[in-house]
Coordinates of C-alpha atoms in Angstrom, one line a residue:
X28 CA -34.5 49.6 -47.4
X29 CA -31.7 47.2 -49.1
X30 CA -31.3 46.4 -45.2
X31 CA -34.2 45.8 -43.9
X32 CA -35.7 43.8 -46.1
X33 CA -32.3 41.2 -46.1
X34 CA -32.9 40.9 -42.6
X35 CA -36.7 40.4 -43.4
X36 CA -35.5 37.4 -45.4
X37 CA -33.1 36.4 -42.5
X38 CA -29.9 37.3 -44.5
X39 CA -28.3 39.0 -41.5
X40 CA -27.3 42.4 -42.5
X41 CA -26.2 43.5 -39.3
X42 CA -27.8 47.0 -37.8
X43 CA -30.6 48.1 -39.9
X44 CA -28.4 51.4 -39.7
X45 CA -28.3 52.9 -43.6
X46 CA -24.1 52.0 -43.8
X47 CA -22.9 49.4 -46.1
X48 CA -20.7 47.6 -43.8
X49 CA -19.1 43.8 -43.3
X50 CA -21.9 42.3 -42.4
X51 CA -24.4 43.4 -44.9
X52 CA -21.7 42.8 -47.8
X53 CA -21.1 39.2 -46.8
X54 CA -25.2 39.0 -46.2
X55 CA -25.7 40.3 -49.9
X56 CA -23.4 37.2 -50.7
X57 CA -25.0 35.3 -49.4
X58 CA -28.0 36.4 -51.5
X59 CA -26.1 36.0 -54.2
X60 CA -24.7 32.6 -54.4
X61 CA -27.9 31.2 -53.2
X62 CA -30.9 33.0 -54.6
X63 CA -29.2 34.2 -57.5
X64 CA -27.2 31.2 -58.5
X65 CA -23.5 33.3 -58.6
X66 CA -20.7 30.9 -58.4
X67 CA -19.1 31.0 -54.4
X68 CA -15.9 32.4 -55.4
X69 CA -17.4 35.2 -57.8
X70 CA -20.2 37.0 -55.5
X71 CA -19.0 40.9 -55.6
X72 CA -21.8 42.3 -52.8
X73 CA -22.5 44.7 -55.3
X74 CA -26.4 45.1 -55.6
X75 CA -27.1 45.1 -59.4
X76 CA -30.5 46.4 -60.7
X77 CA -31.4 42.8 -61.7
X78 CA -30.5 41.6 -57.8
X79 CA -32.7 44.3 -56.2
X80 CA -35.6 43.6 -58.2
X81 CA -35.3 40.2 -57.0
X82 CA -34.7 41.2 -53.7
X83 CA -38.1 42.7 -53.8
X84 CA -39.9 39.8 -55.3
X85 CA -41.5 37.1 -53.5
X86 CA -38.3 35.3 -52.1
X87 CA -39.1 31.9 -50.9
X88 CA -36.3 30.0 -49.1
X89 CA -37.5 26.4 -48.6
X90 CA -35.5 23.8 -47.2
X91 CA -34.0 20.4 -48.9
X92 CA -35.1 18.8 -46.6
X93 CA -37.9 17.9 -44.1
X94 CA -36.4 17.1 -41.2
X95 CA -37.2 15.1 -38.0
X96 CA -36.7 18.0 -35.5
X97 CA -38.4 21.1 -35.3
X98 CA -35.2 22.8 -36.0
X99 CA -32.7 21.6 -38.6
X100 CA -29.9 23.3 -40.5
X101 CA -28.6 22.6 -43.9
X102 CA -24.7 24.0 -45.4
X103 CA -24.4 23.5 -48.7
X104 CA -21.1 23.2 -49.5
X105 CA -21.5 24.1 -53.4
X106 CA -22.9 27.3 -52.3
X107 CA -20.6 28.2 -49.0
X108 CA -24.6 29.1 -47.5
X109 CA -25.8 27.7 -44.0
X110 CA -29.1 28.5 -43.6
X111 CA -31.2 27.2 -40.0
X112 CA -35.1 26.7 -40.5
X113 CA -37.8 26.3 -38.0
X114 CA -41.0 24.6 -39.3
X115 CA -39.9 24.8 -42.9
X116 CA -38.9 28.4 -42.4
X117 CA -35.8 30.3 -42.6
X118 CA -34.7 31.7 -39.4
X119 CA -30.7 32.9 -40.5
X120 CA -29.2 32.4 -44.0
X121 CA -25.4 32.8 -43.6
X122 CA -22.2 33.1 -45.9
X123 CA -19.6 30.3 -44.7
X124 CA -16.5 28.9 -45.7
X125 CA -15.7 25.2 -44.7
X126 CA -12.8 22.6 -45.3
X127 CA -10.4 23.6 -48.2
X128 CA -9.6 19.7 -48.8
X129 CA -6.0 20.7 -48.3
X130 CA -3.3 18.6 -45.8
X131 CA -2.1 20.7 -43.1
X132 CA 0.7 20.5 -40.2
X133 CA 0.4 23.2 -37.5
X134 CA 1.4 24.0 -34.2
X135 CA -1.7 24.2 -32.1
X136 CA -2.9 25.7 -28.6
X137 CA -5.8 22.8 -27.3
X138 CA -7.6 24.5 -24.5
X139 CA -8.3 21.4 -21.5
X140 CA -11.7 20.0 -22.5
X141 CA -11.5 19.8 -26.0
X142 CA -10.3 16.8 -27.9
X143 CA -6.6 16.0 -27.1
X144 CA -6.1 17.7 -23.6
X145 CA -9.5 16.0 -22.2
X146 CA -8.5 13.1 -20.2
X147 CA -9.6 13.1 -16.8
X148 CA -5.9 14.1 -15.6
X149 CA -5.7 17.1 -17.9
X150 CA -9.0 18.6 -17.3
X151 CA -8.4 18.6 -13.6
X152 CA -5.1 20.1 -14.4
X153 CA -6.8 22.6 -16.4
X154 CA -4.0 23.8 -18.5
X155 CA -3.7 24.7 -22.1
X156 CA -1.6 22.0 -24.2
X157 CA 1.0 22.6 -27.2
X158 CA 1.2 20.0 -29.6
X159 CA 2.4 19.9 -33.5
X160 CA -0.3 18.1 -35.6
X161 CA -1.2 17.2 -38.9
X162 CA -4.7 16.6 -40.5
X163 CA -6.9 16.7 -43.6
X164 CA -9.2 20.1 -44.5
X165 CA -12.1 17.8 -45.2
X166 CA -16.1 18.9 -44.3
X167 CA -17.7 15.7 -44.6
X168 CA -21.3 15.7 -46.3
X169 CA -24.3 13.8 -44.9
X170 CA -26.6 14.0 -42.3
X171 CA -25.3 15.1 -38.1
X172 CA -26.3 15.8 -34.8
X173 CA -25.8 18.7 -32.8
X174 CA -24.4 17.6 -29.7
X175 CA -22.2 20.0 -27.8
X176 CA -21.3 23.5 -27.5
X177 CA -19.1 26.1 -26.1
X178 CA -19.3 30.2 -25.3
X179 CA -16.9 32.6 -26.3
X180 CA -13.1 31.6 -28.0
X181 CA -12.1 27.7 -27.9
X182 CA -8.4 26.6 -29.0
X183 CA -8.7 23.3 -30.8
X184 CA -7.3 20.9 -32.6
X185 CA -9.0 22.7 -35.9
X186 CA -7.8 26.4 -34.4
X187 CA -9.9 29.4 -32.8
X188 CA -13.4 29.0 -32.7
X189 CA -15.6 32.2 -31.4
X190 CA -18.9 30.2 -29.8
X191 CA -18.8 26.5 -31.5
X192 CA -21.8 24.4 -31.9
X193 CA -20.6 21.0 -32.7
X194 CA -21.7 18.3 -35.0
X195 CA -19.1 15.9 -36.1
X196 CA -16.8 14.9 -33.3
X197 CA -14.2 18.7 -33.4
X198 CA -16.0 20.0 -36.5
X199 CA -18.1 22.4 -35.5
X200 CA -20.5 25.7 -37.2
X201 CA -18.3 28.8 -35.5
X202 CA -17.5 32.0 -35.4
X203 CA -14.7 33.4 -37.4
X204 CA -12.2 37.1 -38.0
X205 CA -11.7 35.5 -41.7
X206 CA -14.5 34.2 -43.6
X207 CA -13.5 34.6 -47.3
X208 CA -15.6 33.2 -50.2
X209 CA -13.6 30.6 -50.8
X210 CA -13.0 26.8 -48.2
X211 CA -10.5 28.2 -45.8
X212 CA -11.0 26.1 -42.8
X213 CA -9.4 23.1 -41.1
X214 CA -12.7 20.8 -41.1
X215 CA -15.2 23.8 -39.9
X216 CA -18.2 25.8 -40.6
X217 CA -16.6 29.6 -41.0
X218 CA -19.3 32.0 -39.8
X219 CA -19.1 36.0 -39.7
X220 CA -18.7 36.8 -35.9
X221 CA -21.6 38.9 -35.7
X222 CA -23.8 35.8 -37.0
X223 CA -21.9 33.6 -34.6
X224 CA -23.4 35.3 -31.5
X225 CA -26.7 34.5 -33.1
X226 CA -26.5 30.8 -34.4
X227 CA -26.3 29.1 -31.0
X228 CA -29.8 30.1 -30.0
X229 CA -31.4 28.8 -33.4
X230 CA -30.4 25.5 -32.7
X231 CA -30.4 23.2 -30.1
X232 CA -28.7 19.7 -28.4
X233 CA -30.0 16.5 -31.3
X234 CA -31.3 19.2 -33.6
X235 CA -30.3 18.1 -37.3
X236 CA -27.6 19.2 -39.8
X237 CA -27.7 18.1 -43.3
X238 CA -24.5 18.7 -45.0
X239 CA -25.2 18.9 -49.2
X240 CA -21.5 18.5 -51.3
X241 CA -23.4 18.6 -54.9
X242 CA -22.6 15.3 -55.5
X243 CA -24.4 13.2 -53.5
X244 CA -27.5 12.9 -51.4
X245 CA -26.6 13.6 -47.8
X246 CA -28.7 10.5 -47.4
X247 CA -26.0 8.7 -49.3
X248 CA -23.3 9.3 -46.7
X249 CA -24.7 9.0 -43.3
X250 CA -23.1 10.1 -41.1
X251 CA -19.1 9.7 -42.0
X252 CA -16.2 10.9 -39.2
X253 CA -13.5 13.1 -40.1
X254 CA -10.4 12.1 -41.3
X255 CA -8.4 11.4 -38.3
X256 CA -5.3 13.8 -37.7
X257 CA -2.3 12.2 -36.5
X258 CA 1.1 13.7 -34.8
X259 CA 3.7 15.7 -36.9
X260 CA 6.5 13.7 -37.4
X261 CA 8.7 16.6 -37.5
X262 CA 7.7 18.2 -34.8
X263 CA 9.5 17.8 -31.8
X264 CA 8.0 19.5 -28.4
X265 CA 4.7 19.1 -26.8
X266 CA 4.6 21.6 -24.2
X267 CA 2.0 22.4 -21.1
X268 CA 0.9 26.2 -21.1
X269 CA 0.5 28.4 -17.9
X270 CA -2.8 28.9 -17.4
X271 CA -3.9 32.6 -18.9
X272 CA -7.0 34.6 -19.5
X273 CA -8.1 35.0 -23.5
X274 CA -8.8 38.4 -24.3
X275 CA -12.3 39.0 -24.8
X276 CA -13.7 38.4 -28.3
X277 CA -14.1 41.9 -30.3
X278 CA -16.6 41.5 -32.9
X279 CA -15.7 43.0 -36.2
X280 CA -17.6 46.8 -36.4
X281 CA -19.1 47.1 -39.9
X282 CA -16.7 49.6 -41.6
X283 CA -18.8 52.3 -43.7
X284 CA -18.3 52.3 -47.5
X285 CA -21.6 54.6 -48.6
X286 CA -24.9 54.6 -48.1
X287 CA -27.8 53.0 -49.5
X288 CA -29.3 55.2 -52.6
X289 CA -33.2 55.0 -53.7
X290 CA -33.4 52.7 -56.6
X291 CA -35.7 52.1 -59.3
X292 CA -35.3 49.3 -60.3
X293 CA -36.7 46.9 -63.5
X294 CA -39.4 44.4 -63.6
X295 CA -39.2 41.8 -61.5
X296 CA -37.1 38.4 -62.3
X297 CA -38.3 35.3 -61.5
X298 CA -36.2 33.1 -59.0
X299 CA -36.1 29.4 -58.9
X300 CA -35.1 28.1 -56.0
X301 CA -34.6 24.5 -54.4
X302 CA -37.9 22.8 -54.0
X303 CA -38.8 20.4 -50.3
X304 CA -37.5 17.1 -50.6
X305 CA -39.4 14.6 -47.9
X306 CA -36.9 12.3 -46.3
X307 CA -38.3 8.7 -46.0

């Protein structure tokens, strides 16, 4: 029951299957930071009497926004919660984890295509490139376009993406092993893998993204770039890869903790939850 209903609100639970796996704990967190108003970092995917009875209550996820496109997604950052909507309806609410606002220098694999090894000359060469680079953890807020896409595990500048749909030149919502309920990423949208083989068919090339930080209105933004990365000073090799074949993506198998008991639960508490906002 806990199940099916989640995935009646379009929390993403995974197999309506009775086991209390991955994907319907990081769904019930889902639940919690957004419905319930728990603090990102603090959601336990434990269902307390109090959650339940709101689970069976009249739910309404609206969106913040009423957006020029049939389809749209919002992230709110505050939350770590991507949700897509299609007429002013919920079609997948999802945990995430974006940008931790941290510097980093790494040693990255960029697959040809993708942003550093996508000249003309390397994409006909078709070869994998090695470079050391550094860059800023920073999800920018305001308001995007989706505008390319890829199937299946990228290397990038940002690391491993599982299925990228991309909306701010290499940041892009993806698929992800680690997804933990705190920013982890480079720049990204962290998804669970199992929601990542969903997403890209919810939304589609110049569909909307509004990107809320808490602070201000995505309005207020527009539509800012990334911080640009630059070249590790202290690293010394860039090196051409032989071409190989990636592994096929596994996605994570929902690991049983116990089942779902019958609960009675306690009178139903009342939710408040973000009301439309019209964009001029």
């Amino acid at each position: 029951m806990l199940q099916s209903r989640l995935a009646e609100l379009k929390f993403a639970p995974g197999p309506i299957d009775g086991v209390f796996g991955r994907s319907t704990t990081q769904a019930i967190w889902a639940f919690e930071k957004l419905v319930m108003s728990v603090r990102s970092d603090k959601a336990t995917g434990v269902v307390t009497p109090e959650m339940w009875d709101v689970l069976r209550s009249d739910v309404q996820i609206r969106p913040r926004r009423n957006a020029d496109t049939p389809r749209h997604a919002e992230a709110y950052l505050p939350e770590q919660v991507i949700v897509t909507f299609l007429g002013g309806e919920p079609t997948l609410i999802s945990h995430m984890s974006s940008g931790d606002n941290k510097p980093w220098c790494e040693e990255v694999v960029i697959d040809p295509g993708e942003e550093g090894n996508d000249s003309p000359e390397q994409i006909a060469a078709g070869l994998p490139l090695k470079v050391g680079i550094c860059g800023d953890s920073v999800t920018p807020a305001g308001i995007f376009t989706f505008y390319r896409r890829s199937s299946g595990t990228r290397e990038t500048k940002l690391g491993t993406l599982y299925n990228p749909v991309y909306f701010n030149q290499g940041i892009a919502v993806h698929g992800a092993i680690l997804v933990p309920l705190k920013p982890a990423s480079h720049g990204c949208i962290r998804i669970p893998m199992s929601v990542a083989q969903l997403f890209p068919a919810l939304v589609q090339f110049r569909d909307r993204i509004y990107v809320f930080d808490g602070v201000k209105e995505p309005e207020e933004y527009g539509s800012p770039l990334p911080p640009a990365d630059r070249p590790d000073p202290n690293y010394t090799t860039t090196t051409v890869l032989p071409t190989t074949t990636l592994p096929a993506t596994t996605v994570p198998t929902a690991v049983p903790v116990t089942t779902i008991p019958a609960t009675t639960v306690p009178k139903t508490v009342p939710t408040t939850l973000p009301t439309s906002t019209t964009v001029p």
